[in-house]
RNA sequence: CGGGGCGUAGCGCAGUCUGGCAGCGCACCUGCCUUGGGAGCAGGGGGUCGGAGGUUCAAAUCCUCUCGCCCCGACCA
């Protein structure tokens, strides 16, 4: 614990790893590319699950669970799908000591197994829509892995819906992306840009893909959630038809959408500082820690009794820890809880007891304030609300300050190279121009924002007519 | 897959060149003492030196083979 975190300006990616390991969010596992999510990290995931689950259910979705193993033949039914995923799949070939007749793929995503079931369940338009979500693990064989951002096995939710019309599927796709955006901003305090993926960046087998993109502190983009309109591709591959009101047989329209434990990485890289992780109050399972300070038995008794009263009061509404461990001094405890990102700390010593108050410290600003014991519940409530709001605001300002409008390709390359960030530039829609930017700068089109202004312009690469600006950035 | 580095206590490392008691820091355990920003002192536990083979009176150290991991370059949430 006495280890120091590598400062962000020395080595950002080492900082990231240091924070995760030292804050006990996760640890490396014996299996290459796989990680262990420790209680501190899993607590954040549980908060993500809890809130997204509520939002999904409020919009009519239900949870279900489909198998981990997928018959090989299923994977091959949708051409683009298998092409996109085959290289990164793990395959089970032996079971019960016998070579399997048909190899079983460990799911990289569940479209195929789910649509094989939808075929059984969908007969008529009366069976639609089907709005199912599942919380699951998936596996993709990754070469370069990083804790939370890219691991071979990861946790996510995947929604898979079936609809009678294109419009309905499209509406669903956008509804979900909107939920993701709202969740990222209101709960994780991460401002995101919602938009449409270019064809080069879309999901294998989708008609089109929408995403939310966030900016990390190193100004690189991170895709934080995706939502796909799959059209009729999977319905055709699995022959899923329904009879409409007029008695006509039609293929079903599909969507799929997901967010993963990668969101935890986004949270760390959006809000963390050189002292550790900073958890937004709304996704912190433990919101307040009380650190008592005393000298000698008499003070100890007095301080602990007082601290216990404060804890009891706060517990009416919050999850509070009273850190009365004897083997550590207050300074050590301050550092430890800051490392773990607990939003609020209350320091209570003899001086505070005498003044009928305590010192309140916000994790994001590290500012100390003396507050009265009377009304402490309301004080904490207000402070947490304010902190939540200001964290989003701060991140939004950072994103805006590092977003550049650029109309000249030389300048474009210079900014990408020297400053990074989001580049708001015109693009004609030609995949070749997109590929050239990637080859020249490693930046890709993150998405075409929904709130893109209709603005005539010239493509940053080829100079041809463009209808609007897109977001270019280097990405994780 | 191409390039680089590393495997010695839970973690981080020294020792390897030049063979000869397996060490240091942190963490851990016990006791004392401390407590408003990562305390101090004393004592203690903990090792198939990644693995196999070889050379030698003697191998963490020399030789051969092997396994694994990390970092940097082409794909992905």
Coordinates of C-alpha atoms (C1' of nucleotides) in Angstrom, one line a residue:
Chain A
X1 CA 0.0 0.0 0.0
X2 CA 2.9 2.3 0.5
X3 CA 3.6 2.0 -3.2
X4 CA 3.1 5.2 -5.1
X5 CA 0.9 5.6 -8.2
X6 CA 2.8 6.7 -11.3
X7 CA 1.6 10.3 -12.0
X8 CA -0.5 10.8 -15.0
X9 CA 1.8 13.2 -16.7
X10 CA 4.7 10.7 -16.4
X11 CA 3.0 7.7 -18.0
X12 CA -0.7 7.7 -18.4
X13 CA -1.1 4.0 -19.1
X14 CA 1.0 3.0 -16.1
X15 CA -1.0 5.4 -14.0
X16 CA -4.1 3.5 -15.2
X17 CA -2.8 0.1 -14.3
X18 CA -1.4 1.3 -11.0
X19 CA -4.7 2.8 -10.0
X20 CA -6.6 -0.3 -10.8
X21 CA -4.2 -2.7 -9.0
X22 CA -3.7 -0.5 -5.9
X23 CA -7.3 0.5 -5.5
X24 CA -8.1 -3.2 -5.7
X25 CA -10.5 -2.9 -8.5
X26 CA -9.1 -5.8 -10.4
X27 CA -6.1 -8.1 -10.6
X28 CA -4.3 -10.1 -13.2
X29 CA -5.3 -13.7 -13.3
X30 CA -3.4 -16.9 -14.1
X31 CA -5.0 -16.9 -17.6
X32 CA -3.5 -14.6 -20.1
X33 CA -5.8 -11.9 -21.1
X34 CA -8.3 -12.6 -18.4
X35 CA -8.7 -10.5 -15.3
X36 CA -10.2 -10.9 -11.8
X37 CA -12.7 -8.2 -10.9
X38 CA -12.2 -7.6 -7.2
X39 CA -15.0 -6.5 -4.8
X40 CA -14.2 -2.8 -5.2
X41 CA -14.5 -3.1 -9.0
X42 CA -17.4 -5.4 -9.0
X43 CA -19.3 -3.0 -6.7
X44 CA -19.2 -0.4 -9.5
X45 CA -20.4 -3.0 -12.0
X46 CA -23.3 -3.8 -9.7
X47 CA -24.3 -0.2 -9.6
X48 CA -24.1 -0.1 -13.4
X49 CA -26.3 -3.2 -13.6
X50 CA -28.7 -1.9 -11.1
X51 CA -29.4 1.3 -12.8
X52 CA -29.3 0.1 -16.4
X53 CA -31.6 -2.8 -15.5
X54 CA -34.1 -0.3 -14.1
X55 CA -33.9 1.8 -17.3
X56 CA -34.3 -1.2 -19.5
X57 CA -37.3 -2.5 -17.6
X58 CA -38.9 1.0 -17.6
X59 CA -38.8 0.7 -21.4
X60 CA -40.4 -2.7 -21.5
X61 CA -37.4 -5.0 -21.7
X62 CA -37.0 -8.3 -19.9
X63 CA -34.0 -10.3 -18.8
X64 CA -33.3 -13.8 -19.9
X65 CA -30.3 -16.1 -20.3
X66 CA -28.9 -18.0 -23.2
X67 CA -26.1 -20.6 -23.3
X68 CA -22.4 -19.9 -23.3
X69 CA -21.7 -22.5 -26.1
X70 CA -22.8 -22.0 -29.7
X71 CA -22.8 -24.8 -32.3
X72 CA -20.2 -24.0 -35.0
X73 CA -22.8 -24.2 -37.8
X74 CA -24.7 -21.3 -36.2
X75 CA -21.7 -19.1 -36.4
X76 CA -21.5 -19.7 -40.2
X77 CA -25.1 -18.9 -41.0
X78 CA -24.5 -15.2 -41.2
X79 CA -21.6 -14.5 -43.5
X80 CA -20.4 -11.2 -42.3
X81 CA -20.9 -12.2 -38.7
X82 CA -18.5 -15.2 -38.9
X83 CA -16.1 -13.2 -41.0
X84 CA -16.0 -10.5 -38.3
X85 CA -15.7 -12.9 -35.3
X86 CA -14.0 -16.1 -36.4
X87 CA -10.4 -15.1 -35.8
X88 CA -11.2 -14.1 -32.2
X89 CA -13.2 -17.1 -31.1
X90 CA -12.3 -19.9 -28.8
X91 CA -13.7 -23.3 -29.7
X92 CA -14.5 -26.3 -27.6
X93 CA -13.6 -29.5 -29.5
X94 CA -13.6 -32.1 -26.7
X95 CA -16.3 -32.9 -24.2
X96 CA -16.4 -35.7 -21.7
X97 CA -13.1 -36.9 -23.0
X98 CA -14.5 -37.4 -26.5
X99 CA -13.9 -35.4 -29.6
X100 CA -17.1 -33.5 -30.3
X101 CA -19.1 -34.2 -33.5
X102 CA -19.6 -30.5 -33.9
X103 CA -17.3 -28.0 -32.3
X104 CA -18.9 -25.5 -29.9
X105 CA -17.9 -21.9 -30.0
X106 CA -17.6 -20.0 -26.7
X107 CA -19.9 -17.0 -27.4
X108 CA -18.2 -13.8 -28.6
X109 CA -21.8 -12.4 -28.7
X110 CA -25.1 -14.2 -28.8
X111 CA -26.9 -13.1 -31.9
X112 CA -26.8 -16.6 -33.5
X113 CA -28.0 -18.7 -30.6
X114 CA -30.7 -16.1 -29.7
X115 CA -32.0 -16.0 -33.3
X116 CA -32.1 -19.8 -33.5
X117 CA -34.5 -19.5 -30.5
X118 CA -36.5 -16.6 -31.9
X119 CA -37.3 -18.8 -34.8
X120 CA -39.2 -21.1 -32.5
X121 CA -40.9 -18.3 -30.7
X122 CA -42.1 -16.0 -33.4
X123 CA -45.1 -17.0 -35.6
X124 CA -47.2 -14.0 -35.9
X125 CA -47.0 -10.2 -35.6
X126 CA -48.8 -10.8 -32.2
X127 CA -45.5 -12.3 -30.9
X128 CA -43.7 -9.1 -31.6
X129 CA -41.9 -7.2 -30.5
X130 CA -39.6 -9.4 -28.4
X131 CA -37.5 -7.2 -26.1
X132 CA -34.9 -9.3 -24.3
X133 CA -31.7 -8.4 -22.5
X134 CA -29.1 -10.7 -21.0
X135 CA -26.3 -10.1 -18.5
X136 CA -23.5 -12.4 -19.5
X137 CA -19.8 -13.0 -20.0
X138 CA -18.4 -13.3 -23.5
X139 CA -15.0 -14.3 -24.9
X140 CA -12.9 -12.8 -27.6
X141 CA -9.4 -13.9 -28.1
X142 CA -7.4 -10.7 -27.8
X143 CA -3.7 -10.2 -28.4
X144 CA -3.2 -6.9 -26.7
X145 CA -5.2 -6.7 -23.5
X146 CA -5.7 -4.0 -20.9
X147 CA -7.5 -4.2 -17.6
X148 CA -11.2 -3.4 -18.1
X149 CA -10.7 -1.9 -21.6
X150 CA -9.9 -5.1 -23.5
X151 CA -9.7 -8.5 -21.9
X152 CA -10.5 -11.8 -23.5
X153 CA -13.4 -12.6 -21.2
X154 CA -15.5 -9.7 -20.2
X155 CA -18.9 -9.0 -18.6
X156 CA -21.6 -7.1 -20.5
X157 CA -25.3 -6.9 -21.2
X158 CA -26.5 -7.7 -24.6
X159 CA -30.0 -6.7 -25.7
X160 CA -31.6 -8.6 -28.6
X161 CA -34.9 -7.4 -29.9
X162 CA -37.2 -8.5 -32.7
X163 CA -39.6 -6.2 -34.5
X164 CA -42.2 -6.2 -37.2
X165 CA -40.9 -3.2 -39.1
X166 CA -37.7 -1.5 -40.0
X167 CA -38.9 1.7 -38.4
X168 CA -39.7 0.0 -35.1
X169 CA -36.2 -1.6 -35.0
X170 CA -34.7 1.8 -35.8
X171 CA -36.6 3.4 -33.1
X172 CA -35.5 0.8 -30.6
X173 CA -31.8 1.2 -31.6
X174 CA -32.0 4.9 -30.9
X175 CA -34.1 4.5 -27.8
X176 CA -31.3 2.3 -26.3
X177 CA -28.5 4.6 -27.4
X178 CA -30.3 7.4 -25.7
X179 CA -30.5 5.3 -22.5
X180 CA -26.8 4.7 -22.7
X181 CA -26.1 8.4 -23.2
X182 CA -28.3 9.3 -20.3
X183 CA -26.8 6.7 -18.1
X184 CA -23.2 7.6 -18.9
X185 CA -23.9 11.3 -18.2
X186 CA -26.2 11.1 -15.2
X187 CA -24.6 8.3 -13.4
X188 CA -21.1 7.9 -14.5
X189 CA -20.7 11.7 -15.1
X190 CA -19.1 10.9 -18.4
X191 CA -20.2 13.2 -21.3
X192 CA -20.6 11.3 -24.5
X193 CA -21.2 12.1 -28.1
X194 CA -24.0 10.0 -29.6
X195 CA -23.8 9.3 -33.3
X196 CA -23.7 6.8 -36.2
X197 CA -20.7 4.7 -37.0
X198 CA -19.1 4.8 -40.5
X199 CA -19.4 1.6 -42.5
X200 CA -15.8 0.7 -41.8
X201 CA -16.4 0.9 -38.0
X202 CA -19.8 -0.8 -37.8
X203 CA -20.6 -4.2 -36.4
X204 CA -20.2 -7.2 -38.6
X205 CA -23.6 -8.1 -39.9
X206 CA -25.4 -4.8 -39.0
X207 CA -27.2 -2.5 -41.3
X208 CA -25.8 0.3 -39.2
X209 CA -24.3 0.9 -35.8
X210 CA -24.7 3.8 -33.4
X211 CA -22.3 4.5 -30.6
X212 CA -21.6 6.8 -27.7
X213 CA -18.0 8.1 -27.6
X214 CA -16.2 9.5 -24.6
X215 CA -13.0 11.4 -24.3
X216 CA -10.4 10.1 -21.8
X217 CA -7.9 12.4 -19.9
X218 CA -5.2 11.5 -22.5
X219 CA -7.6 12.9 -25.1
X220 CA -8.1 9.5 -26.7
X221 CA -11.7 8.4 -27.6
X222 CA -13.3 5.5 -25.9
X223 CA -16.4 3.8 -27.4
X224 CA -18.6 3.4 -24.3
X225 CA -21.7 1.8 -25.8
X226 CA -23.1 0.5 -29.0
X227 CA -26.5 -0.1 -30.5
X228 CA -27.0 -1.9 -33.8
X229 CA -29.8 -2.0 -36.3
X230 CA -29.3 -5.5 -37.7
X231 CA -32.0 -5.2 -40.4
X232 CA -33.2 -8.6 -41.5
X233 CA -29.8 -10.2 -41.8
X234 CA -30.1 -12.5 -38.8
X235 CA -33.8 -13.2 -39.6
X236 CA -32.8 -14.3 -43.0
X237 CA -29.8 -16.3 -41.8
X238 CA -32.0 -18.2 -39.3
X239 CA -35.2 -18.1 -41.4
X240 CA -37.3 -16.2 -38.8
X241 CA -40.5 -15.1 -40.4
X242 CA -43.8 -13.8 -39.1
X243 CA -47.3 -13.5 -40.5
X244 CA -48.4 -9.9 -40.6
X245 CA -52.0 -8.6 -40.2
X246 CA -52.6 -9.2 -43.9
X247 CA -51.5 -12.8 -43.6
X248 CA -48.2 -12.1 -45.5
X249 CA -45.0 -13.8 -44.4
X250 CA -42.2 -11.3 -43.6
X251 CA -38.7 -11.5 -42.2
X252 CA -38.3 -10.1 -38.7
X253 CA -36.3 -6.9 -38.0
X254 CA -33.6 -7.1 -35.4
X255 CA -31.5 -5.0 -33.1
X256 CA -28.7 -5.7 -30.6
X257 CA -27.0 -3.4 -28.2
X258 CA -24.5 -3.6 -25.3
X259 CA -22.3 -2.0 -22.8
X260 CA -19.5 -3.8 -20.9
X261 CA -17.2 -3.7 -18.0
X262 CA -15.2 -1.4 -20.2
X263 CA -17.4 1.4 -18.7
X264 CA -15.4 1.0 -15.5
X265 CA -12.3 1.7 -17.5
X266 CA -14.0 4.8 -18.9
X267 CA -14.9 5.9 -15.4
X268 CA -11.4 5.6 -14.2
X269 CA -9.9 7.4 -17.1
X270 CA -12.4 10.2 -17.0
X271 CA -12.3 11.1 -13.3
X272 CA -9.2 9.6 -11.7
X273 CA -6.4 11.7 -10.4
X274 CA -2.8 11.0 -9.1
X275 CA -4.3 10.0 -5.8
X276 CA -6.4 7.3 -7.3
X277 CA -9.8 6.6 -8.6
X278 CA -12.7 9.0 -8.1
X279 CA -16.1 7.4 -8.1
X280 CA -19.2 9.5 -9.0
X281 CA -21.6 9.5 -5.9
X282 CA -24.4 7.8 -7.9
X283 CA -22.4 4.7 -8.7
X284 CA -20.4 4.6 -5.4
X285 CA -21.6 1.7 -3.3
X286 CA -20.0 3.2 -0.3
X287 CA -20.5 7.0 -0.4
X288 CA -19.0 8.1 2.9
X289 CA -16.1 7.1 5.1
X290 CA -15.6 8.5 8.6
X291 CA -12.1 8.7 9.9
X292 CA -11.9 9.1 13.6
X293 CA -8.8 10.8 15.2
X294 CA -7.8 10.5 18.8
X295 CA -5.0 10.5 21.3
X296 CA -5.3 8.2 24.3
X297 CA -8.2 6.2 25.6
X298 CA -10.3 9.0 26.9
X299 CA -10.3 10.8 23.5
X300 CA -10.8 7.6 21.7
X301 CA -14.0 6.8 23.6
X302 CA -15.4 10.3 23.2
X303 CA -14.5 10.5 19.5
X304 CA -15.8 7.0 18.6
X305 CA -19.1 7.6 20.4
X306 CA -19.6 10.9 18.5
X307 CA -18.6 9.3 15.2
X308 CA -21.0 6.5 15.8
X309 CA -23.9 9.0 16.2
X310 CA -22.9 10.6 12.9
X311 CA -22.8 7.2 11.2
X312 CA -26.2 6.3 12.6
X313 CA -27.7 9.5 11.2
X314 CA -26.1 9.1 7.8
X315 CA -27.1 5.4 7.5
X316 CA -30.7 6.5 7.1
X317 CA -29.8 7.3 3.6
X318 CA -26.2 6.4 2.8
X319 CA -23.7 3.5 3.0
X320 CA -21.2 4.7 5.5
X321 CA -18.0 3.2 6.8
X322 CA -16.5 4.1 10.1
X323 CA -12.8 3.3 9.8
X324 CA -11.9 2.7 13.5
X325 CA -8.9 0.4 12.7
X326 CA -6.2 0.9 15.4
X327 CA -3.2 -0.2 13.4
X328 CA -3.3 2.7 11.0
X329 CA -2.8 6.4 11.5
X330 CA -5.3 8.9 10.0
X331 CA -2.9 10.0 7.3
X332 CA -2.7 6.4 6.0
X333 CA -6.5 6.1 6.1
X334 CA -6.9 9.3 4.1
X335 CA -4.6 8.0 1.4
X336 CA -6.2 4.6 1.3
X337 CA -9.8 5.8 0.9
X338 CA -8.8 8.4 -1.6
X339 CA -7.1 5.7 -3.6
X340 CA -10.3 3.8 -3.6
X341 CA -12.4 6.8 -4.6
X342 CA -15.0 7.0 -1.8
X343 CA -16.8 10.3 -2.6
X344 CA -16.9 11.8 0.8
X345 CA -14.6 11.6 3.9
X346 CA -15.6 12.9 7.3
X347 CA -12.7 13.6 9.7
X348 CA -13.7 13.6 13.3
X349 CA -11.3 14.4 16.1
X350 CA -11.4 16.0 19.5
X351 CA -11.4 19.5 18.1
X352 CA -14.5 18.7 16.0
X353 CA -16.3 17.1 18.9
X354 CA -15.7 20.2 20.9
X355 CA -17.1 22.4 18.1
X356 CA -20.0 20.0 17.5
X357 CA -19.0 19.5 13.9
X358 CA -16.5 17.7 11.6
X359 CA -14.3 18.2 8.6
X360 CA -15.8 17.2 5.3
X361 CA -13.6 16.4 2.3
X362 CA -14.8 15.9 -1.2
X363 CA -12.8 13.3 -3.2
X364 CA -13.0 15.1 -6.5
X365 CA -11.7 18.5 -5.3
X366 CA -9.9 17.3 -2.1
X367 CA -11.2 20.6 -0.5
X368 CA -11.7 20.5 3.3
X369 CA -14.7 22.2 4.9
X370 CA -15.8 22.3 8.5
X371 CA -19.4 21.5 8.8
X372 CA -21.9 21.3 11.7
X373 CA -23.1 18.0 13.0
X374 CA -26.6 19.4 13.1
X375 CA -28.2 18.7 9.7
X376 CA -25.3 16.5 8.6
X377 CA -27.6 14.3 6.6
X378 CA -28.8 17.2 4.5
X379 CA -25.2 18.5 4.2
X380 CA -24.0 15.2 2.9
X381 CA -26.9 14.8 0.5
X382 CA -26.3 18.2 -1.0
X383 CA -22.6 17.8 -1.2
X384 CA -22.9 14.5 -3.1
X385 CA -25.4 16.0 -5.5
X386 CA -23.2 18.9 -6.2
X387 CA -20.2 16.7 -6.6
X388 CA -22.0 14.5 -9.1
X389 CA -23.0 17.6 -11.1
X390 CA -19.6 19.2 -11.0
X391 CA -17.8 16.0 -12.1
X392 CA -19.9 15.9 -15.2
X393 CA -19.4 19.6 -15.8
X394 CA -15.7 19.3 -15.4
X395 CA -15.4 16.4 -17.8
X396 CA -17.6 18.2 -20.3
X397 CA -15.4 21.2 -20.3
X398 CA -12.4 19.1 -20.8
X399 CA -14.0 17.4 -23.8
X400 CA -15.0 20.8 -25.3
X401 CA -11.6 22.3 -24.7
X402 CA -10.0 19.4 -26.6
X403 CA -12.4 19.4 -29.5
X404 CA -11.2 21.3 -32.6
X405 CA -12.9 22.4 -35.7
X406 CA -10.4 21.7 -38.5
X407 CA -10.8 22.3 -42.3
X408 CA -7.3 21.9 -43.5
X409 CA -5.6 18.4 -43.7
X410 CA -2.1 19.7 -42.9
X411 CA -3.4 21.3 -39.7
X412 CA -5.5 18.2 -39.0
X413 CA -2.4 16.0 -39.0
X414 CA -0.5 18.5 -36.9
X415 CA -3.2 18.7 -34.3
X416 CA -3.6 14.9 -34.1
X417 CA 0.1 14.5 -33.8
X418 CA 0.8 17.3 -31.3
X419 CA -2.4 17.7 -29.2
X420 CA -4.8 14.9 -29.8
X421 CA -8.4 15.2 -28.9
X422 CA -11.5 15.2 -31.1
X423 CA -11.3 16.7 -34.5
X424 CA -14.5 18.0 -36.0
X425 CA -14.0 17.9 -39.7
X426 CA -15.8 17.4 -43.0
X427 CA -15.9 14.0 -44.6
X428 CA -17.4 13.2 -48.0
X429 CA -18.5 9.7 -47.0
X430 CA -15.9 7.9 -49.1
X431 CA -14.3 4.9 -47.2
X432 CA -11.1 5.6 -49.0
X433 CA -10.7 9.0 -47.4
X434 CA -11.4 7.5 -44.0
X435 CA -8.8 4.9 -44.6
X436 CA -6.3 7.5 -45.7
X437 CA -6.7 9.4 -42.5
X438 CA -6.2 6.2 -40.5
X439 CA -3.1 5.3 -42.4
X440 CA -1.7 8.9 -42.1
X441 CA -2.6 9.6 -38.5
X442 CA -4.0 6.4 -36.8
X443 CA -7.1 8.5 -36.1
X444 CA -10.5 7.0 -37.1
X445 CA -14.0 8.3 -37.5
X446 CA -15.5 7.8 -34.0
X447 CA -18.9 8.6 -35.2
X448 CA -21.1 10.9 -37.2
X449 CA -22.9 12.9 -34.4
X450 CA -26.6 13.1 -34.3
X451 CA -26.5 16.7 -33.5
X452 CA -24.3 17.4 -36.5
X453 CA -25.2 20.7 -38.1
X454 CA -26.3 20.5 -41.8
X455 CA -23.4 22.4 -43.1
X456 CA -21.9 22.3 -46.6
X457 CA -18.2 21.9 -46.7
X458 CA -15.3 20.2 -48.3
X459 CA -13.9 16.8 -47.3
X460 CA -10.8 17.2 -45.2
X461 CA -9.0 14.6 -47.4
X462 CA -10.2 14.8 -51.0
X463 CA -12.0 18.2 -51.0
X464 CA -15.2 16.9 -52.4
X465 CA -18.6 18.1 -51.2
X466 CA -19.5 17.1 -47.7
X467 CA -22.9 17.5 -45.9
X468 CA -21.5 17.9 -42.4
X469 CA -18.7 17.3 -39.8
X470 CA -17.8 14.0 -38.2
X471 CA -15.6 13.2 -35.2
X472 CA -12.1 12.0 -35.8
X473 CA -9.9 10.8 -33.0
X474 CA -7.4 8.3 -31.9
X475 CA -9.2 5.6 -30.0
X476 CA -8.7 2.9 -27.5
Chain B
rC1 C1' 3.2 -13.1 -35.8
rG2 C1' 8.3 -9.3 -35.9
rG3 C1' 11.5 -6.5 -32.2
rG4 C1' 13.0 -5.8 -26.9
rG5 C1' 13.1 -7.3 -21.7
rC6 C1' 12.3 -10.5 -17.5
rG7 C1' 11.5 -15.2 -14.5
rU8 C1' 15.1 -15.6 -7.0
rA9 C1' 9.8 -15.0 -0.2
rG10 C1' 3.0 -12.4 -1.1
rC11 C1' 4.9 -7.8 -4.1
rG12 C1' 9.4 -5.1 -6.0
rC13 C1' 14.3 -6.3 -6.6
rA14 C1' 20.0 -7.4 -5.6
rG15 C1' 23.1 -11.6 -6.1
rU16 C1' 24.6 -14.5 -12.1
rC17 C1' 30.0 -11.4 -15.3
rU18 C1' 34.4 -14.0 -11.7
rG19 C1' 30.5 -21.3 -9.0
rG20 C1' 31.4 -21.7 -2.3
rC21 C1' 26.1 -19.8 4.2
rA22 C1' 20.0 -17.4 -0.5
rG23 C1' 19.9 -11.7 0.7
rC24 C1' 17.5 -6.4 0.8
rG25 C1' 13.0 -3.1 0.8
rC26 C1' 7.8 -3.3 1.3
rA27 C1' 3.9 -6.4 3.0
rC28 C1' 2.7 -10.2 7.0
rC29 C1' 2.8 -12.0 12.6
rU30 C1' 4.0 -10.6 18.2
rG31 C1' 4.9 -6.7 21.6
rC32 C1' 5.8 -1.7 23.0
rC33 C1' 4.8 3.1 21.4
rU34 C1' 1.8 6.3 18.4
rU35 C1' -2.8 8.8 15.8
rG36 C1' -5.4 16.2 12.3
rG37 C1' -1.9 13.6 5.4
rG38 C1' 1.1 7.1 3.8
rA39 C1' 4.8 6.8 12.0
rG40 C1' 8.9 4.5 15.1
rC41 C1' 11.6 0.6 17.9
rA42 C1' 12.4 -4.6 19.0
rG43 C1' 11.6 -9.5 17.8
rG44 C1' 9.6 -13.3 14.3
rG45 C1' 7.6 -16.4 10.2
rG46 C1' 8.0 -17.2 5.1
rG47 C1' 12.2 -20.0 -0.7
rU48 C1' 11.4 -26.9 -5.2
rC49 C1' 16.1 -19.5 -7.2
rG50 C1' 10.2 -20.9 -13.7
rG51 C1' 11.1 -26.4 -15.4
rA52 C1' 14.2 -30.5 -17.3
rG53 C1' 18.9 -32.3 -18.4
rG54 C1' 24.3 -31.7 -18.2
rU55 C1' 29.5 -30.0 -16.4
rU56 C1' 31.6 -29.9 -11.2
rC57 C1' 33.9 -31.9 -4.8
rA58 C1' 30.2 -27.9 -5.1
rA59 C1' 25.3 -24.5 -9.5
rA60 C1' 20.5 -19.1 -8.5
rU61 C1' 25.5 -18.5 -10.9
rC62 C1' 28.5 -22.2 -16.4
rC63 C1' 26.3 -25.3 -20.9
rU64 C1' 21.9 -27.4 -23.7
rC65 C1' 16.9 -27.7 -24.1
rU66 C1' 12.1 -26.1 -22.5
rC67 C1' 8.0 -23.3 -20.4
rG68 C1' 5.9 -18.8 -19.1
rC69 C1' 5.1 -13.6 -18.6
rC70 C1' 5.6 -8.3 -19.6
rC71 C1' 6.6 -4.0 -23.0
rC72 C1' 6.6 -1.9 -28.4
rG73 C1' 4.5 -2.5 -33.9
rA74 C1' -0.7 -5.0 -37.9
rC75 C1' -7.1 -6.2 -35.8
rC76 C1' -11.3 -5.4 -31.9
rA77 C1' -16.4 -3.4 -27.1

